[in-house]
Amino acid sequence: MILLAASTVLFGLNVVIYGVDVASGEKTKPSIYEAGNKEALGSGIDSQRYKIACPDYRHYAVIPHRPLSEGPLSLPYQRPSPHCRTFSSSAVEKVIEDVTSRMEDKDLARIFENAFPNTLDTTVRWHVDGSAKKSRRKHGFAEGLWDGAQSFIVTGDINAEWLRDSTNQLAQYQVLAKKDKKLEKLILGAINTQIEFVIESPYCNAFQPPPPSQEPAVNNGQVDDVHPVYEPSRVFECKYELDSLAHFLALGTQFHRNTGSKAFLTARWYTALDSILEVLEQQAKPTFNPSNGKFEKNEYSFRRKTNIGTETLNLGGVGNPLNNGTGLIRSAFRPSDDATILGFFIPANAMMAVELKRTAEILKSAKKDDLAKRLQERAESIEKGIWDYGVIKHKTYGDVFAYEVDGYGSTIIMDDANLPSLLALPLLGFIAVDDKTYQNTRKMILEKAGNPYYLNGRAFAGIGGPHVGLQYAWPISRLVQAMTSSDDDEIVDALQAVRDSSRLGLVHESINVDRVLDFTRSWFAWANSVFAQTILHVAEKKPHLIFGKGASPYLID
């Protein structure tokens, strides 16, 4: 019998991913490589030798691997060998089995099987659980710096961590953290690592591997002039995005909500929170002094040597003027990493208001009443600013949320697929899904007549954005559409659209609306996580749509 590995041969190791008897064409008994519910380590194999032979997932993700799904699309199995996975969780494997075994659509099931664990399988670049007694000070680190559990979660095909992406990548595992202590340590480690990033450079959005990881830093290939200055060996990119700081808070509030733990409330976390509050104070300032009308340069400026307008800020790196007294917080860039046109970016302000309130509740339980009051007051100021300045009367749709405003009366009417978005406002916890202003906004941004970045082609439709051009819509937008809908047909249509555009068994960043095989980023963990979150949402709220008529809801206890 001659065995061929299904796409990748790991030389020097007597292991196959998926065996085929060449003589007969029959499948052999599944190997440990195919058994996705096995632990990644501990099976007697030389793990270090094995890891050297593991393929780079950037290449692995673009090649279809067997076994194929039993649905009409025959989607590939894209999980790496258990021995090549960057983290494992028995609780996650159980959810995969529970959900996929009940799903009627075997192609959707295959995408969930690949997508739900994708962050654990491929993006945990460095993790320590904090059990080692080594003092960081012996390695030149200040007391408290990099102490405890630490986790560096990369975005996928870029070896850097975005605060926003990593929080969203881990979101679907939060509910499992209480029952899986390894997972709890991983998420606690992610909070601790983000703490150090925020303290180091609170205006920055993406970060290099932490020094204790001994992973090499990478160059983003750009020439940037940024103030405040940052250390390139620690920071991958320094675009100030308000939602990045909101996502840092969200990682902690989600962890507390699901585990009840306040273990992340360390001295370092409070230092990071102080840094965030300082940024909010600075970025609430207007462009012109309200007393004398003189221009006052913002504490943050960004200029990039580029011929792409959305990659830099105009007017010497500070952006367009913003008015006084709005209560809103400036964001220089959007979650797409594109520059804002008008700096009061409404979705990020909404998310920050929500997360400040949630964090305030945790602080109250920790007997930090004065600090909690400070956060609550800032949240209420932002929320009032959104309703006072971020809602406009549209001649077609009525009262709607604007995407960006400047406090002078100028508005940007659109939505972008990246989160936070206007479409995702209920998912953020800012507003009820049946709120009239939200429903008006939702109708507007899901129509070409109302949203310039709603893209519709022969093969796909959805919200895109300026980041990748006017022919590419993001599957994330269709998933958010499904999670904010109560209409069965709309939900099914959205799921099928994403399914049919995921021919490699993974969810991509964006899809050419005329040709689904033309896409950006084969390995984009954030999108895979949002897909998994959507399937779990439907399994709980509308189980009959994926499990069949009369199916009972699936909830992770």
Coordinates of C-alpha atoms in Angstrom, one line a residue, residues 89 91-92 95 116 172-181 183-184 258-259 556-557:
S89 CA -9.3 23.4 23.3
A91 CA -14.4 22.6 24.6
V92 CA -14.0 24.2 21.2
V95 CA -18.9 22.7 20.0
F116 CA -14.7 28.4 14.4
Q172 CA -16.6 33.3 20.2
Y173 CA -14.5 31.6 22.7
Q174 CA -15.4 33.8 25.6
V175 CA -18.5 31.9 26.5
L176 CA -16.3 28.7 26.8
A177 CA -13.6 30.2 29.1
K178 CA -15.3 29.4 32.4
K179 CA -15.4 25.6 31.5
D180 CA -12.0 25.5 29.9
K181 CA -9.2 26.8 32.1
L183 CA -8.9 28.9 27.2
E184 CA -9.5 31.2 30.1
N258 CA -18.5 35.1 30.8
T259 CA -16.2 34.1 33.7
I556 CA -23.4 27.0 24.9
D557 CA -24.0 26.7 28.6

